[in-house]
Amino acid sequence: MSWYKPSDVGFAVRSKLADIGRATRLFVRLLSLAGPSFRRFGLIRDQIHFLGNYSLAIITVSGLFVGFVLALQGYYTLQRYGSSDALGLLVALGLVRELGPVITALLFAGRAGTSLTAGIGLMKAGEQLSAMEMMAVDPVSRILAPRFWGGVIAMPLLAAVFSAVGIIGGWVVGVLMIGVDSGSFWSQMQGGVDVWADVGNGVLKSIVFGFTVTFIALLQGFEAQPTPEGVSRATTRTVVVASLAVLGLDFVLTALMFSI
């Protein structure tokens, strides 16, 4: 009987390090497959349609109601200081800087991310990925890479739609319902929103979130246990891990952007 007995902590640390290593290798490989993937752009186009178009309804409706609430809350706050004419600026900055990218990423994780994880997990459970390897077809290049780049492209587009619809919703509540001057609403927005400092930061956030959410969804599906229970747990992990990653990265990116 050996005197050496590894502790549970040691096994857990080694297992986590191995998971990080596999995830890093997969991420680097997906990045290296950018060229071959874009040469077969039809596969990416289909994934943009699947991930983006099918998420458009929930993104649009959510953006509209977020704009409603933001305008309503913002008006009653600004009214205390006699600055209700700045409502358009408040709505626009709140959406393009923060709420647009973050809420879109959370919704994208719940709608498209779970679909990606379940699809890859079911292909693994049905041994379709193994069959592709037997036929000398790389499943990472043929299955994962187009989905990865499709999600990366779709995420900023959905965030832009969310912000645009939210601004329209803020205009409906602020101008049509409350009675804020329409000229002040749009002029304050036009004069106070900077293309690079505000819109550019929001676009950068949405791109980073697109990489993060899509990769987490694909990783969970690719590493899922090939059983119905394993696919179910992987789908749940996608929502939890992606949501926490988005919120954590949002804090880091915001701190970096305001410190520069």
Short mmCIF file of C-alpha atoms in Angstrom, two decimals:
data_model
loop_
_atom_site.label_atom_id
_atom_site.label_comp_id
_atom_site.label_asym_id
_atom_site.label_seq_id
_atom_site.Cartn_x
_atom_site.Cartn_y
_atom_site.Cartn_z
CA MET A 1 0.00 0.00 0.00
CA SER A 2 1.44 3.35 -1.06
CA TRP A 3 2.04 5.95 1.63
CA TYR A 4 1.25 8.76 -0.82
CA LYS A 5 -2.42 9.67 -1.18
CA PRO A 6 -3.27 12.77 -3.27
CA SER A 7 -5.83 14.99 -1.65
CA ASP A 8 -9.14 15.89 -3.17
CA VAL A 9 -7.93 19.47 -3.49
CA GLY A 10 -4.99 18.35 -5.60
CA PHE A 11 -7.23 16.36 -7.92
CA ALA A 12 -9.62 19.31 -8.25
CA VAL A 13 -6.81 21.75 -9.05
CA ARG A 14 -5.29 19.41 -11.63
CA SER A 15 -8.67 18.81 -13.21
CA LYS A 16 -9.36 22.55 -13.47
CA LEU A 17 -5.94 23.19 -14.97
CA ALA A 18 -6.58 20.48 -17.54
CA ASP A 19 -9.95 22.04 -18.37
CA ILE A 20 -8.33 25.45 -18.83
CA GLY A 21 -5.69 23.91 -21.07
CA ARG A 22 -8.24 22.19 -23.29
CA ALA A 23 -10.33 25.35 -23.50
CA THR A 24 -7.29 27.44 -24.45
CA ARG A 25 -6.25 24.98 -27.15
CA LEU A 26 -9.75 24.98 -28.61
CA PHE A 27 -9.98 28.78 -28.57
CA VAL A 28 -6.60 29.18 -30.30
CA ARG A 29 -7.59 26.61 -32.89
CA LEU A 30 -10.87 28.38 -33.62
CA LEU A 31 -8.97 31.63 -34.12
CA SER A 32 -6.48 29.92 -36.43
CA LEU A 33 -9.36 28.56 -38.54
CA ALA A 34 -10.61 32.06 -39.37
CA GLY A 35 -9.12 31.97 -42.87
CA PRO A 36 -10.50 28.58 -43.95
CA SER A 37 -13.87 29.39 -42.36
CA PHE A 38 -14.32 32.68 -44.22
CA ARG A 39 -13.32 31.03 -47.49
CA ARG A 40 -16.44 28.92 -47.02
CA PHE A 41 -18.57 31.88 -46.03
CA GLY A 42 -21.80 30.07 -46.85
CA LEU A 43 -21.47 28.06 -43.65
CA ILE A 44 -20.94 31.21 -41.59
CA ARG A 45 -23.84 32.94 -43.36
CA ASP A 46 -26.18 30.10 -42.40
CA GLN A 47 -25.08 30.38 -38.76
CA ILE A 48 -25.56 34.16 -38.76
CA HIS A 49 -29.11 33.57 -39.97
CA PHE A 50 -29.70 30.83 -37.42
CA LEU A 51 -28.23 32.67 -34.44
CA GLY A 52 -29.08 36.24 -35.38
CA ASN A 53 -32.39 36.09 -37.19
CA TYR A 54 -33.96 33.66 -34.75
CA SER A 55 -32.85 35.85 -31.82
CA LEU A 56 -34.15 39.03 -33.43
CA ALA A 57 -37.66 38.85 -31.98
CA ILE A 58 -36.62 38.62 -28.33
CA ILE A 59 -33.89 41.25 -28.86
CA THR A 60 -36.33 43.70 -30.46
CA VAL A 61 -39.08 43.28 -27.89
CA SER A 62 -36.64 43.46 -24.98
CA GLY A 63 -34.96 46.56 -26.40
CA LEU A 64 -38.32 48.31 -26.82
CA PHE A 65 -39.39 47.71 -23.22
CA VAL A 66 -35.96 48.59 -21.83
CA GLY A 67 -36.23 51.89 -23.71
CA PHE A 68 -39.69 52.43 -22.23
CA VAL A 69 -38.50 51.88 -18.67
CA LEU A 70 -35.27 53.82 -19.09
CA ALA A 71 -37.10 56.87 -20.44
CA LEU A 72 -39.74 56.73 -17.70
CA GLN A 73 -37.25 56.38 -14.87
CA GLY A 74 -34.87 58.88 -16.41
CA TYR A 75 -37.56 61.53 -16.84
CA TYR A 76 -38.64 61.47 -13.20
CA THR A 77 -34.99 61.63 -12.10
CA LEU A 78 -34.02 64.47 -14.45
CA GLN A 79 -37.18 66.41 -13.64
CA ARG A 80 -35.98 66.94 -10.06
CA TYR A 81 -33.06 68.96 -11.39
CA GLY A 82 -34.90 70.72 -14.20
CA SER A 83 -33.00 68.77 -16.86
CA SER A 84 -35.81 66.81 -18.51
CA ASP A 85 -34.66 68.07 -21.93
CA ALA A 86 -31.59 65.83 -21.56
CA LEU A 87 -33.76 62.71 -21.57
CA GLY A 88 -32.66 61.73 -25.08
CA LEU A 89 -29.01 61.93 -24.07
CA LEU A 90 -29.62 59.79 -20.99
CA VAL A 91 -31.45 57.12 -22.95
CA ALA A 92 -28.87 56.99 -25.73
CA LEU A 93 -25.84 56.85 -23.43
CA GLY A 94 -27.43 54.24 -21.19
CA LEU A 95 -28.18 52.01 -24.16
CA VAL A 96 -25.11 52.33 -26.38
CA ARG A 97 -22.59 52.29 -23.52
CA GLU A 98 -24.01 49.72 -21.15
CA LEU A 99 -27.49 48.25 -21.45
CA GLY A 100 -27.39 47.46 -25.16
CA PRO A 101 -24.28 45.23 -25.19
CA VAL A 102 -24.86 43.66 -21.77
CA ILE A 103 -28.55 42.76 -22.04
CA THR A 104 -28.09 41.60 -25.63
CA ALA A 105 -25.27 39.31 -24.53
CA LEU A 106 -27.38 37.86 -21.70
CA LEU A 107 -30.30 37.26 -24.03
CA PHE A 108 -27.95 35.85 -26.67
CA ALA A 109 -26.57 33.40 -24.12
CA GLY A 110 -30.06 32.26 -23.16
CA ARG A 111 -31.39 31.97 -26.70
CA ALA A 112 -28.53 31.23 -29.10
CA GLY A 113 -25.95 29.93 -26.62
CA THR A 114 -28.17 27.15 -25.30
CA SER A 115 -29.09 26.21 -28.85
CA LEU A 116 -25.41 25.90 -29.80
CA THR A 117 -24.61 23.82 -26.74
CA ALA A 118 -27.56 21.50 -27.18
CA GLY A 119 -26.85 21.05 -30.88
CA ILE A 120 -23.17 20.19 -30.42
CA GLY A 121 -23.94 18.03 -27.40
CA LEU A 122 -26.57 16.03 -29.25
CA MET A 123 -24.21 15.53 -32.18
CA LYS A 124 -21.63 14.20 -29.74
CA ALA A 125 -24.19 11.98 -28.00
CA GLY A 126 -25.31 10.62 -31.37
CA GLU A 127 -21.66 9.92 -32.29
CA GLN A 128 -21.90 12.18 -35.33
CA LEU A 129 -18.66 13.96 -34.41
CA SER A 130 -16.88 10.62 -34.06
CA ALA A 131 -18.26 9.52 -37.42
CA MET A 132 -16.89 12.69 -39.03
CA GLU A 133 -13.46 11.94 -37.58
CA MET A 134 -13.66 8.41 -38.98
CA MET A 135 -14.30 9.94 -42.42
CA ALA A 136 -11.24 12.24 -42.02
CA VAL A 137 -13.44 15.33 -41.58
CA ASP A 138 -12.33 17.70 -38.83
CA PRO A 139 -15.42 18.46 -36.68
CA VAL A 140 -13.79 21.58 -35.23
CA SER A 141 -13.24 23.04 -38.70
CA ARG A 142 -16.55 21.88 -40.19
CA ILE A 143 -18.95 22.26 -37.25
CA LEU A 144 -17.51 24.49 -34.52
CA ALA A 145 -15.63 27.18 -36.47
CA PRO A 146 -18.58 28.38 -38.63
CA ARG A 147 -20.78 28.57 -35.54
CA PHE A 148 -18.10 30.45 -33.64
CA TRP A 149 -17.59 33.13 -36.27
CA GLY A 150 -21.31 33.33 -36.97
CA GLY A 151 -21.94 34.14 -33.31
CA VAL A 152 -19.10 36.67 -33.22
CA ILE A 153 -20.60 38.52 -36.21
CA ALA A 154 -24.23 38.26 -35.09
CA MET A 155 -23.67 39.61 -31.58
CA PRO A 156 -22.68 43.23 -32.49
CA LEU A 157 -25.50 43.41 -35.04
CA LEU A 158 -28.05 42.33 -32.44
CA ALA A 159 -26.64 44.82 -29.92
CA ALA A 160 -27.01 47.62 -32.48
CA VAL A 161 -30.63 46.61 -33.11
CA PHE A 162 -31.30 46.50 -29.36
CA SER A 163 -29.90 50.01 -28.84
CA ALA A 164 -31.72 51.46 -31.86
CA VAL A 165 -35.08 50.00 -30.84
CA GLY A 166 -34.50 51.09 -27.24
CA ILE A 167 -33.91 54.69 -28.35
CA ILE A 168 -37.14 54.57 -30.35
CA GLY A 169 -38.91 53.23 -27.26
CA GLY A 170 -37.46 56.07 -25.18
CA TRP A 171 -38.70 58.59 -27.76
CA VAL A 172 -42.20 57.09 -27.65
CA VAL A 173 -42.42 57.40 -23.87
CA GLY A 174 -40.57 60.68 -23.50
CA VAL A 175 -42.00 62.64 -26.44
CA LEU A 176 -45.35 61.08 -27.28
CA MET A 177 -46.50 60.06 -23.79
CA ILE A 178 -44.82 62.47 -21.37
CA GLY A 179 -44.48 65.49 -23.63
CA VAL A 180 -40.75 66.23 -23.76
CA ASP A 181 -39.88 68.49 -26.68
CA SER A 182 -38.92 66.34 -29.67
CA GLY A 183 -36.25 68.76 -30.88
CA SER A 184 -34.56 68.82 -27.49
CA PHE A 185 -34.75 65.05 -27.25
CA TRP A 186 -32.86 64.50 -30.51
CA SER A 187 -30.54 67.52 -30.37
CA GLN A 188 -29.27 66.70 -26.88
CA MET A 189 -28.62 63.14 -28.03
CA GLN A 190 -26.83 64.26 -31.18
CA GLY A 191 -24.65 66.75 -29.33
CA GLY A 192 -23.78 64.56 -26.34
CA VAL A 193 -23.13 61.11 -27.85
CA ASP A 194 -19.62 60.72 -29.24
CA VAL A 195 -19.17 58.24 -32.05
CA TRP A 196 -15.83 56.86 -30.85
CA ALA A 197 -15.97 57.30 -27.08
CA ASP A 198 -19.56 56.10 -26.63
CA VAL A 199 -20.74 54.13 -29.65
CA GLY A 200 -17.27 52.71 -30.28
CA ASN A 201 -16.97 51.45 -26.71
CA GLY A 202 -20.37 49.80 -26.98
CA VAL A 203 -19.40 48.08 -30.22
CA LEU A 204 -16.13 46.88 -28.67
CA LYS A 205 -18.02 45.45 -25.70
CA SER A 206 -20.47 43.62 -27.96
CA ILE A 207 -17.61 42.09 -29.97
CA VAL A 208 -15.87 40.87 -26.80
CA PHE A 209 -19.17 39.47 -25.50
CA GLY A 210 -19.74 37.76 -28.85
CA PHE A 211 -16.40 35.95 -28.59
CA THR A 212 -17.05 35.04 -24.97
CA VAL A 213 -20.63 33.78 -25.14
CA THR A 214 -20.20 31.86 -28.40
CA PHE A 215 -16.99 30.18 -27.28
CA ILE A 216 -18.44 29.16 -23.90
CA ALA A 217 -21.50 27.68 -25.61
CA LEU A 218 -19.40 25.68 -28.08
CA LEU A 219 -16.96 24.55 -25.39
CA GLN A 220 -19.72 23.28 -23.12
CA GLY A 221 -21.33 21.37 -25.97
CA PHE A 222 -18.02 19.93 -27.19
CA GLU A 223 -16.99 18.82 -23.69
CA ALA A 224 -20.43 17.57 -22.65
CA GLN A 225 -20.95 14.00 -21.53
CA PRO A 226 -22.55 12.08 -24.44
CA THR A 227 -25.76 11.37 -22.53
CA PRO A 228 -29.08 13.21 -22.27
CA GLU A 229 -28.23 14.20 -18.70
CA GLY A 230 -24.80 15.42 -19.76
CA VAL A 231 -26.22 17.57 -22.54
CA SER A 232 -28.80 19.00 -20.14
CA ARG A 233 -26.14 19.92 -17.58
CA ALA A 234 -23.94 21.44 -20.28
CA THR A 235 -26.81 23.61 -21.50
CA THR A 236 -27.42 24.87 -17.96
CA ARG A 237 -23.72 25.59 -17.48
CA THR A 238 -23.69 27.63 -20.68
CA VAL A 239 -26.26 30.08 -19.34
CA VAL A 240 -24.65 30.36 -15.90
CA VAL A 241 -21.00 30.63 -17.01
CA ALA A 242 -21.72 32.91 -19.98
CA SER A 243 -23.86 35.27 -17.89
CA LEU A 244 -21.25 35.56 -15.15
CA ALA A 245 -18.50 36.04 -17.73
CA VAL A 246 -20.43 38.83 -19.45
CA LEU A 247 -21.06 40.70 -16.20
CA GLY A 248 -17.46 40.31 -15.06
CA LEU A 249 -16.03 41.39 -18.42
CA ASP A 250 -18.43 44.34 -18.49
CA PHE A 251 -16.93 45.66 -15.26
CA VAL A 252 -13.37 45.16 -16.50
CA LEU A 253 -14.02 46.77 -19.88
CA THR A 254 -15.88 49.71 -18.35
CA ALA A 255 -13.06 50.35 -15.89
CA LEU A 256 -10.48 50.23 -18.68
CA MET A 257 -12.48 52.47 -21.00
CA PHE A 258 -13.05 55.18 -18.41
CA SER A 259 -9.44 55.05 -17.20
CA ILE A 260 -7.97 55.67 -20.67
#
